[in-house]
Short mmCIF file of C-alpha atoms in Angstrom, two decimals:
data_model
loop_
_atom_site.label_atom_id
_atom_site.label_comp_id
_atom_site.label_asym_id
_atom_site.label_seq_id
_atom_site.Cartn_x
_atom_site.Cartn_y
_atom_site.Cartn_z
CA MET Q 1 -138.02 36.48 -153.00
CA ILE Q 2 -136.24 33.48 -154.51
CA LYS Q 3 -137.43 32.91 -158.07
CA ARG Q 4 -136.73 29.68 -159.89
CA ARG Q 5 -136.57 30.52 -163.60
CA ALA Q 6 -138.19 28.37 -166.26
CA VAL Q 7 -135.34 26.48 -167.94
CA VAL Q 8 -137.13 24.17 -170.40
CA ALA Q 9 -139.70 26.64 -171.74
CA GLY Q 10 -139.17 26.71 -175.48
CA TYR Q 11 -137.79 23.17 -175.40
CA PHE Q 12 -140.20 20.89 -173.56
CA TYR Q 13 -143.20 23.21 -173.97
CA PRO Q 14 -143.90 26.56 -175.69
CA SER Q 15 -142.24 29.66 -174.22
CA ASN Q 16 -144.99 31.90 -175.57
CA SER Q 17 -147.78 32.16 -172.99
CA LYS Q 18 -150.64 32.37 -175.50
CA GLU Q 19 -149.33 29.43 -177.51
CA LEU Q 20 -148.80 27.39 -174.35
CA LEU Q 21 -152.31 28.03 -173.03
CA GLN Q 22 -153.80 27.11 -176.43
CA GLU Q 23 -151.84 23.86 -176.39
CA LEU Q 24 -153.03 23.11 -172.86
CA GLU Q 25 -156.63 23.62 -174.00
CA GLU Q 26 -156.13 20.80 -176.47
CA TYR Q 27 -154.53 18.51 -173.89
CA MET Q 28 -157.07 19.29 -171.15
CA PRO Q 29 -160.66 19.05 -172.45
CA VAL Q 30 -163.41 19.77 -169.92
CA ARG Q 31 -164.40 16.54 -168.18
CA PRO Q 32 -166.14 15.47 -164.96
CA ALA Q 33 -163.69 16.11 -162.11
CA ILE Q 34 -162.35 13.40 -159.83
CA ASN Q 35 -161.51 14.19 -156.19
CA ALA Q 36 -158.01 12.70 -156.20
CA TYR Q 37 -155.35 12.23 -153.52
CA GLY Q 38 -152.59 11.95 -156.08
CA ALA Q 39 -151.56 11.33 -159.66
CA ILE Q 40 -148.75 9.88 -161.75
CA CYS Q 41 -147.72 11.96 -164.77
CA PRO Q 42 -144.95 11.89 -167.38
CA HIS Q 43 -142.43 14.71 -167.80
CA ALA Q 44 -141.18 14.50 -171.38
CA GLY Q 45 -141.61 17.21 -173.99
CA TYR Q 46 -145.28 17.94 -174.54
CA VAL Q 47 -145.13 16.77 -178.17
CA TYR Q 48 -144.36 13.28 -176.84
CA SER Q 49 -146.21 13.00 -173.54
CA GLY Q 50 -148.38 16.10 -173.20
CA HIS Q 51 -151.50 14.19 -174.23
CA VAL Q 52 -150.93 11.66 -171.43
CA ALA Q 53 -150.32 14.30 -168.76
CA GLY Q 54 -153.22 16.38 -170.02
CA ASP Q 55 -155.52 13.37 -169.86
CA VAL Q 56 -154.67 13.09 -166.15
CA TYR Q 57 -154.89 16.77 -165.24
CA SER Q 58 -158.15 17.26 -167.14
CA LYS Q 59 -159.77 14.72 -164.82
CA LEU Q 60 -158.54 16.24 -161.53
CA LYS Q 61 -160.76 18.31 -159.29
CA PRO Q 62 -158.80 21.58 -158.80
CA LYS Q 63 -157.14 21.89 -155.39
CA ASP Q 64 -154.99 24.56 -153.81
CA VAL Q 65 -151.82 22.63 -152.93
CA PHE Q 66 -149.71 20.33 -155.13
CA ILE Q 67 -146.83 18.35 -153.66
CA LEU Q 68 -144.55 17.62 -156.62
CA ILE Q 69 -142.14 14.69 -156.33
CA GLY Q 70 -139.73 14.04 -159.17
CA PRO Q 71 -136.42 12.35 -159.95
CA ASN Q 72 -133.09 14.18 -160.00
CA HIS Q 73 -131.72 13.86 -163.55
CA THR Q 74 -128.90 16.38 -163.14
CA GLY Q 75 -127.05 15.00 -160.11
CA TYR Q 76 -126.90 18.44 -158.51
CA GLY Q 77 -127.92 19.06 -154.92
CA SER Q 78 -128.61 16.72 -152.05
CA ASN Q 79 -130.27 13.32 -152.00
CA VAL Q 80 -133.68 14.73 -151.06
CA SER Q 81 -133.95 18.38 -152.09
CA MET Q 82 -136.85 20.67 -151.33
CA MET Q 83 -137.28 24.36 -152.09
CA THR Q 84 -139.01 25.85 -149.06
CA GLU Q 85 -139.60 29.43 -150.18
CA GLY Q 86 -140.03 31.61 -153.23
CA GLU Q 87 -141.82 30.97 -156.49
CA TRP Q 88 -141.40 29.15 -159.80
CA GLU Q 89 -141.69 31.05 -163.06
CA ILE Q 90 -143.55 29.72 -166.12
CA PRO Q 91 -144.68 31.73 -169.17
CA PRO Q 92 -148.28 32.42 -168.03
CA GLY Q 93 -147.27 33.50 -164.49
CA ASN Q 94 -145.57 32.47 -161.26
CA ILE Q 95 -146.48 29.70 -158.84
CA ARG Q 96 -145.64 30.21 -155.18
CA ILE Q 97 -144.16 27.61 -152.86
CA ASN Q 98 -146.33 26.67 -149.89
CA GLU Q 99 -143.76 27.64 -147.27
CA LYS Q 100 -145.71 26.39 -144.24
CA LEU Q 101 -146.14 22.89 -145.63
CA ALA Q 102 -142.56 22.72 -146.94
CA GLN Q 103 -141.16 23.70 -143.53
CA LYS Q 104 -143.45 21.25 -141.74
CA ILE Q 105 -142.21 18.37 -143.92
CA ILE Q 106 -138.60 19.31 -143.18
CA GLU Q 107 -139.39 19.33 -139.46
CA LYS Q 108 -140.75 15.81 -139.69
CA VAL Q 109 -138.17 14.23 -142.02
CA PRO Q 110 -134.56 14.95 -140.99
CA PHE Q 111 -132.98 13.82 -144.26
CA VAL Q 112 -134.92 16.35 -146.38
CA SER Q 113 -132.60 19.24 -147.31
CA ASP Q 114 -133.64 22.84 -147.87
CA ASP Q 115 -131.84 23.05 -151.21
CA ILE Q 116 -132.26 24.96 -154.45
CA GLN Q 117 -129.31 23.49 -156.39
CA ALA Q 118 -131.10 20.29 -157.38
CA HIS Q 119 -134.00 22.32 -158.82
CA ILE Q 120 -132.25 24.94 -160.95
CA TYR Q 121 -131.87 22.81 -164.11
CA GLU Q 122 -134.19 19.90 -163.33
CA HIS Q 123 -137.11 19.55 -165.74
CA SER Q 124 -139.22 16.82 -164.12
CA LEU Q 125 -141.22 19.22 -161.92
CA GLU Q 126 -141.20 22.25 -164.18
CA VAL Q 127 -143.13 20.49 -166.94
CA GLN Q 128 -145.99 19.79 -164.50
CA LEU Q 129 -146.47 23.47 -163.67
CA PRO Q 130 -148.31 24.70 -166.79
CA PHE Q 131 -150.91 21.93 -166.30
CA ILE Q 132 -151.30 22.91 -162.64
CA TYR Q 133 -151.54 26.59 -163.56
CA LYS Q 134 -154.27 25.79 -166.09
CA LEU Q 135 -156.12 23.77 -163.45
CA ASN Q 136 -155.77 26.42 -160.71
CA PRO Q 137 -153.68 29.58 -161.28
CA GLN Q 138 -153.73 30.28 -157.52
CA ALA Q 139 -152.35 26.88 -156.51
CA THR Q 140 -149.21 26.61 -154.39
CA ILE Q 141 -146.58 23.89 -154.64
CA VAL Q 142 -144.10 21.94 -152.55
CA PRO Q 143 -141.27 20.81 -154.90
CA LEU Q 144 -139.22 17.72 -154.00
CA THR Q 145 -136.44 16.31 -156.19
CA LEU Q 146 -135.00 12.91 -155.26
CA LYS Q 147 -132.03 10.72 -155.99
CA ILE Q 148 -132.07 7.03 -155.02
CA LEU Q 149 -133.61 6.13 -151.64
CA SER Q 150 -134.01 2.88 -149.75
CA LEU Q 151 -137.50 1.49 -149.32
CA LYS Q 152 -137.35 2.43 -145.63
CA GLU Q 153 -136.44 6.02 -146.53
CA CYS Q 154 -139.34 6.12 -149.00
CA LEU Q 155 -141.68 5.03 -146.24
CA ILE Q 156 -140.33 7.60 -143.75
CA LEU Q 157 -140.60 10.43 -146.26
CA ALA Q 158 -144.13 9.40 -147.24
CA GLN Q 159 -145.17 9.30 -143.58
CA GLY Q 160 -143.69 12.76 -143.05
CA ILE Q 161 -145.50 14.19 -146.07
CA ALA Q 162 -148.83 12.71 -144.99
CA SER Q 163 -148.40 13.75 -141.36
CA ALA Q 164 -147.41 17.33 -142.25
CA THR Q 165 -150.34 17.64 -144.63
CA GLU Q 166 -152.81 16.39 -142.02
CA GLU Q 167 -151.32 18.51 -139.22
CA LEU Q 168 -151.85 21.68 -141.28
CA GLU Q 169 -155.37 20.49 -142.18
CA LEU Q 170 -154.52 20.47 -145.88
CA SER Q 171 -155.14 16.82 -146.70
CA ASN Q 172 -158.52 17.48 -148.35
CA ASN Q 173 -157.07 20.29 -150.45
CA THR Q 174 -153.80 18.67 -151.61
CA ILE Q 175 -152.79 16.52 -154.56
CA ILE Q 176 -149.47 14.65 -154.61
CA ILE Q 177 -147.97 14.34 -158.09
CA ALA Q 178 -145.36 11.70 -158.93
CA SER Q 179 -143.44 12.85 -162.00
CA THR Q 180 -142.03 9.93 -163.94
CA ASP Q 181 -141.44 8.46 -167.36
CA MET Q 182 -141.38 4.71 -167.80
CA SER Q 183 -138.84 2.62 -169.79
CA HIS Q 184 -136.17 4.47 -171.74
CA TYR Q 185 -134.73 3.64 -175.18
CA LEU Q 186 -135.97 0.08 -175.58
CA PRO Q 187 -137.75 -1.39 -178.61
CA ASP Q 188 -141.45 -0.60 -178.37
CA ASP Q 189 -142.61 -4.15 -177.71
CA MET Q 190 -139.99 -4.70 -175.01
CA ALA Q 191 -140.77 -1.36 -173.36
CA ARG Q 192 -144.46 -2.23 -173.19
CA ARG Q 193 -143.66 -5.64 -171.75
CA VAL Q 194 -141.36 -4.47 -168.95
CA ASP Q 195 -143.47 -1.40 -168.20
CA SER Q 196 -146.47 -3.66 -167.71
CA LEU Q 197 -144.65 -5.30 -164.79
CA ALA Q 198 -144.33 -1.96 -163.00
CA ILE Q 199 -147.80 -0.80 -164.02
CA GLU Q 200 -149.36 -3.92 -162.54
CA LYS Q 201 -147.83 -3.08 -159.14
CA ILE Q 202 -149.08 0.51 -159.47
CA ARG Q 203 -152.57 -0.73 -160.39
CA LYS Q 204 -152.56 -2.96 -157.31
CA PHE Q 205 -151.51 0.04 -155.16
CA ASP Q 206 -148.41 -1.86 -154.06
CA PRO Q 207 -145.50 0.55 -153.43
CA GLU Q 208 -143.17 -2.10 -152.02
CA GLY Q 209 -143.93 -4.38 -154.95
CA LEU Q 210 -143.20 -1.54 -157.39
CA TYR Q 211 -139.88 -0.76 -155.71
CA ASN Q 212 -138.73 -4.38 -155.84
CA THR Q 213 -140.08 -5.04 -159.34
CA VAL Q 214 -138.24 -2.06 -160.84
CA LEU Q 215 -134.93 -3.07 -159.25
CA GLU Q 216 -135.26 -6.81 -159.91
CA ASN Q 217 -136.15 -6.29 -163.59
CA LYS Q 218 -133.82 -3.31 -164.11
CA ILE Q 219 -136.70 -1.20 -165.44
CA SER Q 220 -135.43 2.23 -166.47
CA MET Q 221 -138.38 4.06 -164.86
CA CYS Q 222 -136.66 7.30 -163.84
CA GLY Q 223 -139.24 8.34 -161.25
CA PHE Q 224 -139.97 5.05 -159.56
CA ILE Q 225 -138.81 6.44 -156.19
CA PRO Q 226 -141.21 9.44 -156.43
CA THR Q 227 -143.97 7.03 -157.47
CA VAL Q 228 -143.32 4.68 -154.53
CA ILE Q 229 -143.43 7.63 -152.11
CA THR Q 230 -146.61 8.99 -153.70
CA LEU Q 231 -148.32 5.60 -153.39
CA TYR Q 232 -147.31 5.31 -149.73
CA ALA Q 233 -148.25 8.90 -148.85
CA THR Q 234 -151.68 8.77 -150.49
CA LYS Q 235 -152.37 5.47 -148.73
CA PHE Q 236 -151.59 7.12 -145.41
CA LEU Q 237 -154.00 9.92 -146.33
CA GLY Q 238 -156.82 7.48 -147.04
CA ALA Q 239 -156.64 6.67 -150.76
CA LYS Q 240 -158.00 3.26 -151.72
CA GLU Q 241 -157.50 2.81 -155.44
CA VAL Q 242 -155.33 3.63 -158.45
CA GLN Q 243 -157.08 4.31 -161.74
CA LEU Q 244 -154.90 3.84 -164.81
CA ILE Q 245 -155.70 6.61 -167.27
CA GLN Q 246 -153.39 6.11 -170.24
CA TYR Q 247 -150.17 4.45 -171.35
CA ALA Q 248 -148.28 5.46 -174.48
CA THR Q 249 -144.80 5.38 -175.95
CA SER Q 250 -142.89 7.96 -177.92
CA ALA Q 251 -143.21 5.76 -181.02
CA GLU Q 252 -146.81 6.88 -181.36
CA VAL Q 253 -145.43 10.32 -182.27
CA THR Q 254 -141.97 9.62 -183.73
CA ARG Q 255 -142.76 6.33 -185.49
CA ASP Q 256 -139.36 5.13 -184.28
CA TYR Q 257 -140.15 1.76 -182.73
CA ASP Q 258 -136.53 0.82 -182.05
CA LYS Q 259 -135.85 3.21 -179.16
CA VAL Q 260 -138.87 4.47 -177.27
CA VAL Q 261 -139.76 6.06 -173.94
CA GLY Q 262 -142.89 4.93 -172.10
CA TYR Q 263 -145.41 7.29 -170.49
CA LEU Q 264 -148.01 6.46 -167.84
CA GLY Q 265 -150.88 8.54 -166.53
CA ALA Q 266 -152.77 7.44 -163.42
CA ILE Q 267 -154.98 8.93 -160.69
CA ILE Q 268 -155.05 7.86 -157.03
CA ILE Q 269 -158.49 8.09 -155.40
#
């Protein structure tokens, strides 16, 4: 079996299983669960954005399948890379890939590549896994890592994801996660201002508006493509609303207000 090793354990989150689970307890207090179609979560080190991601995951009703869509920071692999078999390792245990759903998406979207290279060193999906494991240790995943796509390609991929999920009768038991940080290395006030432009399109459940707003305003939102696809796909599956959960910047931890990274948490219902 193909096993994707944890590469940012000990850097982005604790490598010790007991320490990690204790930290997740703090980030994920018990709350009333929301039956969500999708979510938007940050992927920075937990010390910076773990409280935002935990705020989202603590509100999700546990489901059995998580489609993870994140940006390709490394440049390795193909434009749209999906692992279709094997499992991902994290300190508390391993999380299996949902092979049936992964293969069905590839059948429906010809430009999705069965590719492991893009995933080996990429952190944007790995940092979601401990939260998912805490929510449901038996959950399976479909990991997608993306480079830049046209709006039409985003729409096609979203349609394929939604169609594959419905065809396998998994739509009521699946959550789509868009992994993204917001603005990078701007002064705090500027980051909040430009991020608000993107967040407003997300709040209005407007994937096309988000795509155009990010490009027109040169917003350094690394996972805007995954977010656009997640908004489209959850719409196709019947979602009606985006609930904004929390926005923060790294300055709240570092006290460095000159160069910050923004973090958004949201749930799609």
